[in-house]
């Protein structure tokens, strides 16, 4: 592999607003021969991609763009197979001395499926670089116009809360809870907030034209909460 001139870049796109991509990430994409982006596969809705509108807004050449079709599921065994196939394509690209970018919403090292590709790159000695970006919950903090944490506050970013009791325990142990991938809480989260009264920030599709934010729990009581939602709960401090 020492003679290979190509390279793989894991590029963070940020949370949705194309202006929140870093300068380094944009320059990397502009100089990439190929850009692979995730596309969700749905039997009812067909293919869709949160990344593609960002890439198009950045003015990249359509010929650079190649989808990675993935089904949305907690069972990641299929994703493992998809990313092994992607690795084989990238291996061929690298052998042709191409520079290849694989993009991810938010940050490339934070709940990113790039991890499935990373192990194959490392095992085969393929040169790669990971370019950081703005995670969605950091944008949520800015949108809330309040700090996520100060001084010695404990913060938990949690993608997998199973029950009200589970969430209450975690809220008691931390000052701030950031809920991501909120499908398990959406039927009872409003009642939980009304009962325990933490400070609330709720945001959907942050940084996009579909953005919706509120700190009023009544506005989410009967709302259909989508996958791309961030909920921040802050324990009210005494005194």
JSON list of C-alpha atoms in Angstrom, two decimals:
[
{"chain": "A", "resi": 1, "resn": "UNK", "atom": "CA", "xyz": [0.00, 0.00, 0.00]},
{"chain": "A", "resi": 2, "resn": "UNK", "atom": "CA", "xyz": [3.01, 2.34, 0.28]},
{"chain": "A", "resi": 3, "resn": "UNK", "atom": "CA", "xyz": [2.82, 3.25, -3.43]},
{"chain": "A", "resi": 4, "resn": "UNK", "atom": "CA", "xyz": [-0.84, 4.26, -3.24]},
{"chain": "A", "resi": 5, "resn": "UNK", "atom": "CA", "xyz": [-1.45, 7.95, -3.87]},
{"chain": "A", "resi": 6, "resn": "UNK", "atom": "CA", "xyz": [-5.19, 7.94, -3.22]},
{"chain": "A", "resi": 7, "resn": "UNK", "atom": "CA", "xyz": [-6.72, 8.64, 0.17]},
{"chain": "A", "resi": 8, "resn": "UNK", "atom": "CA", "xyz": [-10.03, 8.26, 1.99]},
{"chain": "A", "resi": 9, "resn": "UNK", "atom": "CA", "xyz": [-11.60, 11.13, 3.92]},
{"chain": "A", "resi": 10, "resn": "UNK", "atom": "CA", "xyz": [-14.38, 10.79, 6.46]},
{"chain": "A", "resi": 11, "resn": "UNK", "atom": "CA", "xyz": [-16.04, 14.19, 6.11]},
{"chain": "A", "resi": 12, "resn": "UNK", "atom": "CA", "xyz": [-18.48, 15.69, 8.60]},
{"chain": "A", "resi": 13, "resn": "UNK", "atom": "CA", "xyz": [-21.33, 17.67, 7.01]},
{"chain": "A", "resi": 14, "resn": "UNK", "atom": "CA", "xyz": [-22.64, 19.26, 10.20]},
{"chain": "A", "resi": 15, "resn": "UNK", "atom": "CA", "xyz": [-26.25, 19.15, 11.40]},
{"chain": "A", "resi": 16, "resn": "UNK", "atom": "CA", "xyz": [-28.08, 20.29, 8.26]},
{"chain": "A", "resi": 17, "resn": "UNK", "atom": "CA", "xyz": [-27.29, 23.94, 7.56]},
{"chain": "A", "resi": 18, "resn": "UNK", "atom": "CA", "xyz": [-24.74, 23.95, 4.69]},
{"chain": "A", "resi": 19, "resn": "UNK", "atom": "CA", "xyz": [-23.11, 27.04, 6.23]},
{"chain": "A", "resi": 20, "resn": "UNK", "atom": "CA", "xyz": [-22.19, 25.00, 9.32]},
{"chain": "A", "resi": 21, "resn": "UNK", "atom": "CA", "xyz": [-19.75, 22.76, 7.44]},
{"chain": "A", "resi": 22, "resn": "UNK", "atom": "CA", "xyz": [-16.11, 23.56, 8.23]},
{"chain": "A", "resi": 23, "resn": "UNK", "atom": "CA", "xyz": [-13.85, 25.22, 5.67]},
{"chain": "A", "resi": 24, "resn": "UNK", "atom": "CA", "xyz": [-11.56, 22.18, 5.76]},
{"chain": "A", "resi": 25, "resn": "UNK", "atom": "CA", "xyz": [-14.46, 19.81, 5.08]},
{"chain": "A", "resi": 26, "resn": "UNK", "atom": "CA", "xyz": [-15.67, 21.91, 2.14]},
{"chain": "A", "resi": 27, "resn": "UNK", "atom": "CA", "xyz": [-12.20, 22.10, 0.59]},
{"chain": "A", "resi": 28, "resn": "UNK", "atom": "CA", "xyz": [-11.83, 18.33, 0.95]},
{"chain": "A", "resi": 29, "resn": "UNK", "atom": "CA", "xyz": [-15.13, 17.70, -0.81]},
{"chain": "A", "resi": 30, "resn": "UNK", "atom": "CA", "xyz": [-14.27, 20.12, -3.61]},
{"chain": "A", "resi": 31, "resn": "UNK", "atom": "CA", "xyz": [-11.02, 18.26, -4.28]},
{"chain": "A", "resi": 32, "resn": "UNK", "atom": "CA", "xyz": [-12.50, 14.74, -4.03]},
{"chain": "A", "resi": 33, "resn": "UNK", "atom": "CA", "xyz": [-12.84, 12.56, -7.10]},
{"chain": "A", "resi": 34, "resn": "UNK", "atom": "CA", "xyz": [-15.77, 10.68, -5.54]},
{"chain": "A", "resi": 35, "resn": "UNK", "atom": "CA", "xyz": [-18.12, 11.47, -2.66]},
{"chain": "A", "resi": 36, "resn": "UNK", "atom": "CA", "xyz": [-20.15, 8.67, -1.10]},
{"chain": "A", "resi": 37, "resn": "UNK", "atom": "CA", "xyz": [-23.19, 9.78, 0.91]},
{"chain": "A", "resi": 38, "resn": "UNK", "atom": "CA", "xyz": [-25.76, 7.80, 2.97]},
{"chain": "A", "resi": 39, "resn": "UNK", "atom": "CA", "xyz": [-29.26, 7.35, 1.54]},
{"chain": "A", "resi": 40, "resn": "UNK", "atom": "CA", "xyz": [-32.08, 5.82, 3.59]},
{"chain": "A", "resi": 41, "resn": "UNK", "atom": "CA", "xyz": [-34.05, 3.04, 1.89]},
{"chain": "A", "resi": 42, "resn": "UNK", "atom": "CA", "xyz": [-37.76, 2.75, 2.69]},
{"chain": "A", "resi": 43, "resn": "UNK", "atom": "CA", "xyz": [-40.17, 0.20, 1.23]},
{"chain": "A", "resi": 44, "resn": "UNK", "atom": "CA", "xyz": [-42.97, 2.78, 1.34]},
{"chain": "A", "resi": 45, "resn": "UNK", "atom": "CA", "xyz": [-41.14, 6.06, 0.60]},
{"chain": "A", "resi": 46, "resn": "UNK", "atom": "CA", "xyz": [-38.26, 4.92, -1.62]},
{"chain": "A", "resi": 47, "resn": "UNK", "atom": "CA", "xyz": [-34.79, 6.40, -1.16]},
{"chain": "A", "resi": 48, "resn": "UNK", "atom": "CA", "xyz": [-34.13, 9.66, 0.66]},
{"chain": "A", "resi": 49, "resn": "UNK", "atom": "CA", "xyz": [-31.00, 11.36, 1.91]},
{"chain": "A", "resi": 50, "resn": "UNK", "atom": "CA", "xyz": [-30.43, 14.01, 4.57]},
{"chain": "A", "resi": 51, "resn": "UNK", "atom": "CA", "xyz": [-26.90, 14.51, 3.21]},
{"chain": "A", "resi": 52, "resn": "UNK", "atom": "CA", "xyz": [-27.69, 15.03, -0.47]},
{"chain": "A", "resi": 53, "resn": "UNK", "atom": "CA", "xyz": [-29.40, 18.46, -0.15]},
{"chain": "A", "resi": 54, "resn": "UNK", "atom": "CA", "xyz": [-26.39, 19.71, 1.83]},
{"chain": "A", "resi": 55, "resn": "UNK", "atom": "CA", "xyz": [-23.99, 18.47, -0.84]},
{"chain": "A", "resi": 56, "resn": "UNK", "atom": "CA", "xyz": [-26.05, 20.05, -3.62]},
{"chain": "A", "resi": 57, "resn": "UNK", "atom": "CA", "xyz": [-26.27, 23.36, -1.75]},
{"chain": "A", "resi": 58, "resn": "UNK", "atom": "CA", "xyz": [-22.47, 23.37, -1.56]},
{"chain": "A", "resi": 59, "resn": "UNK", "atom": "CA", "xyz": [-22.31, 23.42, -5.36]},
{"chain": "A", "resi": 60, "resn": "UNK", "atom": "CA", "xyz": [-20.58, 20.08, -5.83]},
{"chain": "A", "resi": 61, "resn": "UNK", "atom": "CA", "xyz": [-20.57, 18.31, -9.19]},
{"chain": "A", "resi": 62, "resn": "UNK", "atom": "CA", "xyz": [-23.33, 15.68, -9.45]},
{"chain": "A", "resi": 63, "resn": "UNK", "atom": "CA", "xyz": [-20.83, 13.33, -11.09]},
{"chain": "A", "resi": 64, "resn": "UNK", "atom": "CA", "xyz": [-18.88, 13.26, -7.82]},
{"chain": "A", "resi": 65, "resn": "UNK", "atom": "CA", "xyz": [-21.87, 12.02, -5.82]},
{"chain": "A", "resi": 66, "resn": "UNK", "atom": "CA", "xyz": [-22.57, 8.34, -5.17]},
{"chain": "A", "resi": 67, "resn": "UNK", "atom": "CA", "xyz": [-25.28, 7.08, -2.75]},
{"chain": "A", "resi": 68, "resn": "UNK", "atom": "CA", "xyz": [-24.80, 4.46, -0.03]},
{"chain": "A", "resi": 69, "resn": "UNK", "atom": "CA", "xyz": [-28.28, 2.87, 0.28]},
{"chain": "A", "resi": 70, "resn": "UNK", "atom": "CA", "xyz": [-29.05, 1.86, 3.87]},
{"chain": "A", "resi": 71, "resn": "UNK", "atom": "CA", "xyz": [-32.23, 0.64, 5.55]},
{"chain": "A", "resi": 72, "resn": "UNK", "atom": "CA", "xyz": [-33.07, 2.40, 8.81]},
{"chain": "A", "resi": 73, "resn": "UNK", "atom": "CA", "xyz": [-32.97, -0.29, 11.50]},
{"chain": "A", "resi": 74, "resn": "UNK", "atom": "CA", "xyz": [-31.62, -0.99, 14.98]},
{"chain": "A", "resi": 75, "resn": "UNK", "atom": "CA", "xyz": [-30.30, -4.26, 13.54]},
{"chain": "A", "resi": 76, "resn": "UNK", "atom": "CA", "xyz": [-27.01, -3.11, 12.02]},
{"chain": "A", "resi": 77, "resn": "UNK", "atom": "CA", "xyz": [-26.01, -6.44, 10.45]},
{"chain": "A", "resi": 78, "resn": "UNK", "atom": "CA", "xyz": [-27.25, -5.30, 7.04]},
{"chain": "A", "resi": 79, "resn": "UNK", "atom": "CA", "xyz": [-25.33, -2.03, 7.39]},
{"chain": "A", "resi": 80, "resn": "UNK", "atom": "CA", "xyz": [-22.19, -4.06, 8.01]},
{"chain": "A", "resi": 81, "resn": "UNK", "atom": "CA", "xyz": [-22.69, -5.77, 4.65]},
{"chain": "A", "resi": 82, "resn": "UNK", "atom": "CA", "xyz": [-23.42, -2.50, 2.83]},
{"chain": "A", "resi": 83, "resn": "UNK", "atom": "CA", "xyz": [-20.26, -0.91, 4.21]},
{"chain": "A", "resi": 84, "resn": "UNK", "atom": "CA", "xyz": [-18.14, -3.92, 3.28]},
{"chain": "A", "resi": 85, "resn": "UNK", "atom": "CA", "xyz": [-19.40, -3.53, -0.31]},
{"chain": "A", "resi": 86, "resn": "UNK", "atom": "CA", "xyz": [-18.57, 0.18, -0.08]},
{"chain": "A", "resi": 87, "resn": "UNK", "atom": "CA", "xyz": [-15.09, -0.69, 1.14]},
{"chain": "A", "resi": 88, "resn": "UNK", "atom": "CA", "xyz": [-14.55, -2.89, -1.90]},
{"chain": "A", "resi": 89, "resn": "UNK", "atom": "CA", "xyz": [-15.56, 0.00, -4.18]},
{"chain": "A", "resi": 90, "resn": "UNK", "atom": "CA", "xyz": [-13.26, 2.38, -2.32]},
{"chain": "A", "resi": 91, "resn": "UNK", "atom": "CA", "xyz": [-10.40, -0.10, -2.49]},
{"chain": "A", "resi": 92, "resn": "UNK", "atom": "CA", "xyz": [-10.77, -0.08, -6.27]},
{"chain": "A", "resi": 93, "resn": "UNK", "atom": "CA", "xyz": [-10.93, 3.74, -6.26]},
{"chain": "A", "resi": 94, "resn": "UNK", "atom": "CA", "xyz": [-7.77, 3.97, -4.18]},
{"chain": "A", "resi": 95, "resn": "UNK", "atom": "CA", "xyz": [-5.93, 1.61, -6.51]},
{"chain": "A", "resi": 96, "resn": "UNK", "atom": "CA", "xyz": [-6.69, 4.16, -9.25]},
{"chain": "A", "resi": 97, "resn": "UNK", "atom": "CA", "xyz": [-5.12, 6.89, -7.08]},
{"chain": "A", "resi": 98, "resn": "UNK", "atom": "CA", "xyz": [-8.47, 8.61, -6.49]},
{"chain": "A", "resi": 99, "resn": "UNK", "atom": "CA", "xyz": [-9.26, 10.79, -3.50]},
{"chain": "A", "resi": 100, "resn": "UNK", "atom": "CA", "xyz": [-12.52, 9.57, -1.96]},
{"chain": "A", "resi": 101, "resn": "UNK", "atom": "CA", "xyz": [-14.76, 11.21, 0.62]},
{"chain": "A", "resi": 102, "resn": "UNK", "atom": "CA", "xyz": [-17.39, 9.43, 2.70]},
{"chain": "A", "resi": 103, "resn": "UNK", "atom": "CA", "xyz": [-19.73, 11.93, 4.35]},
{"chain": "A", "resi": 104, "resn": "UNK", "atom": "CA", "xyz": [-21.83, 11.82, 7.47]},
{"chain": "A", "resi": 105, "resn": "UNK", "atom": "CA", "xyz": [-24.38, 14.20, 8.97]},
{"chain": "A", "resi": 106, "resn": "UNK", "atom": "CA", "xyz": [-23.18, 15.83, 12.18]},
{"chain": "A", "resi": 107, "resn": "UNK", "atom": "CA", "xyz": [-19.73, 14.64, 13.18]},
{"chain": "A", "resi": 108, "resn": "UNK", "atom": "CA", "xyz": [-17.98, 11.69, 11.49]},
{"chain": "A", "resi": 109, "resn": "UNK", "atom": "CA", "xyz": [-16.92, 10.12, 14.82]},
{"chain": "A", "resi": 110, "resn": "UNK", "atom": "CA", "xyz": [-20.20, 10.70, 16.70]},
{"chain": "A", "resi": 111, "resn": "UNK", "atom": "CA", "xyz": [-22.85, 7.98, 16.15]},
{"chain": "A", "resi": 112, "resn": "UNK", "atom": "CA", "xyz": [-21.66, 7.74, 12.55]},
{"chain": "A", "resi": 113, "resn": "UNK", "atom": "CA", "xyz": [-21.90, 4.63, 10.36]},
{"chain": "A", "resi": 114, "resn": "UNK", "atom": "CA", "xyz": [-18.41, 5.53, 9.12]},
{"chain": "A", "resi": 115, "resn": "UNK", "atom": "CA", "xyz": [-17.23, 3.24, 11.93]},
{"chain": "A", "resi": 116, "resn": "UNK", "atom": "CA", "xyz": [-18.29, 0.22, 9.85]},
{"chain": "A", "resi": 117, "resn": "UNK", "atom": "CA", "xyz": [-15.95, 1.33, 7.07]},
{"chain": "A", "resi": 118, "resn": "UNK", "atom": "CA", "xyz": [-13.14, 2.39, 9.37]},
{"chain": "A", "resi": 119, "resn": "UNK", "atom": "CA", "xyz": [-12.26, -1.11, 10.52]},
{"chain": "A", "resi": 120, "resn": "UNK", "atom": "CA", "xyz": [-11.81, -2.29, 6.92]},
{"chain": "A", "resi": 121, "resn": "UNK", "atom": "CA", "xyz": [-9.60, 0.69, 6.08]},
{"chain": "A", "resi": 122, "resn": "UNK", "atom": "CA", "xyz": [-7.39, 0.06, 9.12]},
{"chain": "A", "resi": 123, "resn": "UNK", "atom": "CA", "xyz": [-7.15, -3.68, 8.51]},
{"chain": "A", "resi": 124, "resn": "UNK", "atom": "CA", "xyz": [-6.01, -3.13, 4.91]},
{"chain": "A", "resi": 125, "resn": "UNK", "atom": "CA", "xyz": [-3.61, -0.26, 5.51]},
{"chain": "A", "resi": 126, "resn": "UNK", "atom": "CA", "xyz": [-5.57, 2.24, 3.43]},
{"chain": "A", "resi": 127, "resn": "UNK", "atom": "CA", "xyz": [-4.67, 5.85, 4.29]},
{"chain": "A", "resi": 128, "resn": "UNK", "atom": "CA", "xyz": [-7.55, 7.86, 5.71]},
{"chain": "A", "resi": 129, "resn": "UNK", "atom": "CA", "xyz": [-8.32, 11.06, 7.57]},
{"chain": "A", "resi": 130, "resn": "UNK", "atom": "CA", "xyz": [-11.36, 12.03, 9.64]},
{"chain": "A", "resi": 131, "resn": "UNK", "atom": "CA", "xyz": [-12.52, 15.65, 9.47]},
{"chain": "A", "resi": 132, "resn": "UNK", "atom": "CA", "xyz": [-14.64, 16.76, 12.44]},
{"chain": "A", "resi": 133, "resn": "UNK", "atom": "CA", "xyz": [-17.83, 18.79, 12.31]},
{"chain": "A", "resi": 134, "resn": "UNK", "atom": "CA", "xyz": [-20.70, 20.26, 14.33]},
{"chain": "A", "resi": 135, "resn": "UNK", "atom": "CA", "xyz": [-22.98, 17.63, 15.93]},
{"chain": "A", "resi": 136, "resn": "UNK", "atom": "CA", "xyz": [-26.71, 18.30, 15.92]},
{"chain": "A", "resi": 137, "resn": "UNK", "atom": "CA", "xyz": [-26.93, 18.63, 19.69]},
{"chain": "A", "resi": 138, "resn": "UNK", "atom": "CA", "xyz": [-24.36, 21.46, 19.65]},
{"chain": "A", "resi": 139, "resn": "UNK", "atom": "CA", "xyz": [-26.58, 23.33, 17.18]},
{"chain": "A", "resi": 140, "resn": "UNK", "atom": "CA", "xyz": [-29.51, 22.54, 19.49]},
{"chain": "A", "resi": 141, "resn": "UNK", "atom": "CA", "xyz": [-27.67, 24.26, 22.33]},
{"chain": "A", "resi": 142, "resn": "UNK", "atom": "CA", "xyz": [-27.20, 27.35, 20.18]},
{"chain": "A", "resi": 143, "resn": "UNK", "atom": "CA", "xyz": [-30.84, 27.31, 19.07]},
{"chain": "A", "resi": 144, "resn": "UNK", "atom": "CA", "xyz": [-31.98, 27.05, 22.69]},
{"chain": "A", "resi": 145, "resn": "UNK", "atom": "CA", "xyz": [-30.01, 30.24, 23.48]},
{"chain": "A", "resi": 146, "resn": "UNK", "atom": "CA", "xyz": [-28.91, 28.60, 26.71]},
{"chain": "A", "resi": 147, "resn": "UNK", "atom": "CA", "xyz": [-25.72, 26.75, 27.67]},
{"chain": "A", "resi": 148, "resn": "UNK", "atom": "CA", "xyz": [-25.80, 22.98, 27.52]},
{"chain": "A", "resi": 149, "resn": "UNK", "atom": "CA", "xyz": [-23.48, 22.90, 30.51]},
{"chain": "A", "resi": 150, "resn": "UNK", "atom": "CA", "xyz": [-21.48, 25.19, 32.78]},
{"chain": "A", "resi": 151, "resn": "UNK", "atom": "CA", "xyz": [-18.71, 24.64, 35.33]},
{"chain": "A", "resi": 152, "resn": "UNK", "atom": "CA", "xyz": [-18.88, 21.05, 36.63]},
{"chain": "A", "resi": 153, "resn": "UNK", "atom": "CA", "xyz": [-22.24, 20.08, 35.10]},
{"chain": "A", "resi": 154, "resn": "UNK", "atom": "CA", "xyz": [-22.60, 16.46, 34.04]},
{"chain": "A", "resi": 155, "resn": "UNK", "atom": "CA", "xyz": [-23.97, 15.94, 30.52]},
{"chain": "A", "resi": 156, "resn": "UNK", "atom": "CA", "xyz": [-25.26, 12.66, 29.10]},
{"chain": "A", "resi": 157, "resn": "UNK", "atom": "CA", "xyz": [-25.86, 12.20, 25.37]},
{"chain": "A", "resi": 158, "resn": "UNK", "atom": "CA", "xyz": [-28.23, 9.25, 25.19]},
{"chain": "A", "resi": 159, "resn": "UNK", "atom": "CA", "xyz": [-29.48, 7.46, 22.05]},
{"chain": "A", "resi": 160, "resn": "UNK", "atom": "CA", "xyz": [-31.33, 4.63, 23.79]},
{"chain": "A", "resi": 161, "resn": "UNK", "atom": "CA", "xyz": [-33.72, 5.34, 26.67]},
{"chain": "A", "resi": 162, "resn": "UNK", "atom": "CA", "xyz": [-36.07, 2.41, 27.30]},
{"chain": "A", "resi": 163, "resn": "UNK", "atom": "CA", "xyz": [-38.55, 3.72, 29.87]},
{"chain": "A", "resi": 164, "resn": "UNK", "atom": "CA", "xyz": [-39.68, 6.66, 32.01]},
{"chain": "A", "resi": 165, "resn": "UNK", "atom": "CA", "xyz": [-37.96, 5.10, 35.02]},
{"chain": "A", "resi": 166, "resn": "UNK", "atom": "CA", "xyz": [-34.76, 4.78, 33.03]},
{"chain": "A", "resi": 167, "resn": "UNK", "atom": "CA", "xyz": [-34.88, 8.44, 31.95]},
{"chain": "A", "resi": 168, "resn": "UNK", "atom": "CA", "xyz": [-35.72, 9.68, 35.46]},
{"chain": "A", "resi": 169, "resn": "UNK", "atom": "CA", "xyz": [-32.74, 7.79, 36.89]},
{"chain": "A", "resi": 170, "resn": "UNK", "atom": "CA", "xyz": [-30.42, 9.33, 34.30]},
{"chain": "A", "resi": 171, "resn": "UNK", "atom": "CA", "xyz": [-31.83, 12.80, 34.84]},
{"chain": "A", "resi": 172, "resn": "UNK", "atom": "CA", "xyz": [-31.26, 12.46, 38.58]},
{"chain": "A", "resi": 173, "resn": "UNK", "atom": "CA", "xyz": [-27.63, 11.43, 37.95]},
{"chain": "A", "resi": 174, "resn": "UNK", "atom": "CA", "xyz": [-26.85, 14.21, 35.43]},
{"chain": "A", "resi": 175, "resn": "UNK", "atom": "CA", "xyz": [-27.52, 17.93, 35.01]},
{"chain": "A", "resi": 176, "resn": "UNK", "atom": "CA", "xyz": [-28.36, 17.75, 31.30]},
{"chain": "A", "resi": 177, "resn": "UNK", "atom": "CA", "xyz": [-29.68, 14.89, 29.15]},
{"chain": "A", "resi": 178, "resn": "UNK", "atom": "CA", "xyz": [-29.45, 15.10, 25.36]},
{"chain": "A", "resi": 179, "resn": "UNK", "atom": "CA", "xyz": [-31.85, 12.63, 23.76]},
{"chain": "A", "resi": 180, "resn": "UNK", "atom": "CA", "xyz": [-31.06, 11.47, 20.24]},
{"chain": "A", "resi": 181, "resn": "UNK", "atom": "CA", "xyz": [-32.83, 8.82, 18.15]},
{"chain": "A", "resi": 182, "resn": "UNK", "atom": "CA", "xyz": [-35.97, 9.45, 20.16]},
{"chain": "A", "resi": 183, "resn": "UNK", "atom": "CA", "xyz": [-38.28, 6.76, 18.73]},
{"chain": "A", "resi": 184, "resn": "UNK", "atom": "CA", "xyz": [-38.49, 4.94, 22.09]},
{"chain": "A", "resi": 185, "resn": "UNK", "atom": "CA", "xyz": [-39.63, 7.99, 24.07]},
{"chain": "A", "resi": 186, "resn": "UNK", "atom": "CA", "xyz": [-41.97, 9.80, 21.69]},
{"chain": "A", "resi": 187, "resn": "UNK", "atom": "CA", "xyz": [-45.21, 8.30, 23.05]},
{"chain": "A", "resi": 188, "resn": "UNK", "atom": "CA", "xyz": [-44.57, 9.36, 26.66]},
{"chain": "A", "resi": 189, "resn": "UNK", "atom": "CA", "xyz": [-41.96, 12.13, 26.70]},
{"chain": "A", "resi": 190, "resn": "UNK", "atom": "CA", "xyz": [-44.51, 14.96, 26.99]},
{"chain": "A", "resi": 191, "resn": "UNK", "atom": "CA", "xyz": [-46.15, 13.38, 30.05]},
{"chain": "A", "resi": 192, "resn": "UNK", "atom": "CA", "xyz": [-42.71, 12.77, 31.59]},
{"chain": "A", "resi": 193, "resn": "UNK", "atom": "CA", "xyz": [-41.77, 16.45, 31.18]},
{"chain": "A", "resi": 194, "resn": "UNK", "atom": "CA", "xyz": [-45.07, 17.62, 32.66]},
{"chain": "A", "resi": 195, "resn": "UNK", "atom": "CA", "xyz": [-44.61, 15.35, 35.66]},
{"chain": "A", "resi": 196, "resn": "UNK", "atom": "CA", "xyz": [-40.93, 16.01, 36.46]},
{"chain": "A", "resi": 197, "resn": "UNK", "atom": "CA", "xyz": [-40.66, 19.54, 35.02]},
{"chain": "A", "resi": 198, "resn": "UNK", "atom": "CA", "xyz": [-37.11, 19.63, 33.62]},
{"chain": "A", "resi": 199, "resn": "UNK", "atom": "CA", "xyz": [-36.18, 22.60, 31.43]},
{"chain": "A", "resi": 200, "resn": "UNK", "atom": "CA", "xyz": [-36.96, 21.62, 27.82]},
{"chain": "A", "resi": 201, "resn": "UNK", "atom": "CA", "xyz": [-35.53, 22.26, 24.39]},
{"chain": "A", "resi": 202, "resn": "UNK", "atom": "CA", "xyz": [-37.12, 20.40, 21.47]},
{"chain": "A", "resi": 203, "resn": "UNK", "atom": "CA", "xyz": [-35.81, 20.62, 17.90]},
{"chain": "A", "resi": 204, "resn": "UNK", "atom": "CA", "xyz": [-36.63, 18.85, 14.62]},
{"chain": "A", "resi": 205, "resn": "UNK", "atom": "CA", "xyz": [-34.53, 18.89, 11.44]},
{"chain": "A", "resi": 206, "resn": "UNK", "atom": "CA", "xyz": [-32.22, 21.54, 12.86]},
{"chain": "A", "resi": 207, "resn": "UNK", "atom": "CA", "xyz": [-30.50, 23.72, 10.28]},
{"chain": "A", "resi": 208, "resn": "UNK", "atom": "CA", "xyz": [-32.92, 22.80, 7.48]},
{"chain": "A", "resi": 209, "resn": "UNK", "atom": "CA", "xyz": [-36.01, 24.42, 5.96]},
{"chain": "A", "resi": 210, "resn": "UNK", "atom": "CA", "xyz": [-38.11, 21.91, 7.95]},
{"chain": "A", "resi": 211, "resn": "UNK", "atom": "CA", "xyz": [-36.73, 23.13, 11.28]},
{"chain": "A", "resi": 212, "resn": "UNK", "atom": "CA", "xyz": [-39.15, 23.31, 14.21]},
{"chain": "A", "resi": 213, "resn": "UNK", "atom": "CA", "xyz": [-38.09, 24.29, 17.72]},
{"chain": "A", "resi": 214, "resn": "UNK", "atom": "CA", "xyz": [-39.98, 24.88, 20.96]},
{"chain": "A", "resi": 215, "resn": "UNK", "atom": "CA", "xyz": [-39.61, 24.90, 24.72]},
{"chain": "A", "resi": 216, "resn": "UNK", "atom": "CA", "xyz": [-43.37, 24.46, 25.25]},
{"chain": "A", "resi": 217, "resn": "UNK", "atom": "CA", "xyz": [-44.20, 20.86, 26.11]},
{"chain": "A", "resi": 218, "resn": "UNK", "atom": "CA", "xyz": [-47.82, 21.35, 25.04]},
{"chain": "A", "resi": 219, "resn": "UNK", "atom": "CA", "xyz": [-46.63, 21.81, 21.46]},
{"chain": "A", "resi": 220, "resn": "UNK", "atom": "CA", "xyz": [-45.18, 18.29, 21.37]},
{"chain": "A", "resi": 221, "resn": "UNK", "atom": "CA", "xyz": [-47.92, 16.44, 23.28]},
{"chain": "A", "resi": 222, "resn": "UNK", "atom": "CA", "xyz": [-49.69, 15.19, 20.14]},
{"chain": "A", "resi": 223, "resn": "UNK", "atom": "CA", "xyz": [-46.89, 15.88, 17.68]},
{"chain": "A", "resi": 224, "resn": "UNK", "atom": "CA", "xyz": [-45.58, 13.18, 15.36]},
{"chain": "A", "resi": 225, "resn": "UNK", "atom": "CA", "xyz": [-41.92, 13.20, 16.42]},
{"chain": "A", "resi": 226, "resn": "UNK", "atom": "CA", "xyz": [-39.55, 12.40, 13.51]},
{"chain": "A", "resi": 227, "resn": "UNK", "atom": "CA", "xyz": [-36.23, 10.55, 13.63]},
{"chain": "A", "resi": 228, "resn": "UNK", "atom": "CA", "xyz": [-34.17, 13.72, 13.18]},
{"chain": "A", "resi": 229, "resn": "UNK", "atom": "CA", "xyz": [-35.16, 15.21, 16.54]},
{"chain": "A", "resi": 230, "resn": "UNK", "atom": "CA", "xyz": [-33.04, 16.43, 19.45]},
{"chain": "A", "resi": 231, "resn": "UNK", "atom": "CA", "xyz": [-34.50, 16.82, 22.94]},
{"chain": "A", "resi": 232, "resn": "UNK", "atom": "CA", "xyz": [-32.48, 18.51, 25.68]},
{"chain": "A", "resi": 233, "resn": "UNK", "atom": "CA", "xyz": [-33.67, 18.17, 29.28]},
{"chain": "A", "resi": 234, "resn": "UNK", "atom": "CA", "xyz": [-31.98, 20.19, 32.01]},
{"chain": "A", "resi": 235, "resn": "UNK", "atom": "CA", "xyz": [-32.52, 19.45, 35.68]},
{"chain": "A", "resi": 236, "resn": "UNK", "atom": "CA", "xyz": [-33.79, 22.55, 37.43]},
{"chain": "A", "resi": 237, "resn": "UNK", "atom": "CA", "xyz": [-31.26, 23.61, 40.05]},
{"chain": "A", "resi": 238, "resn": "UNK", "atom": "CA", "xyz": [-32.39, 24.51, 43.53]},
{"chain": "A", "resi": 239, "resn": "UNK", "atom": "CA", "xyz": [-31.85, 28.06, 44.67]}
]
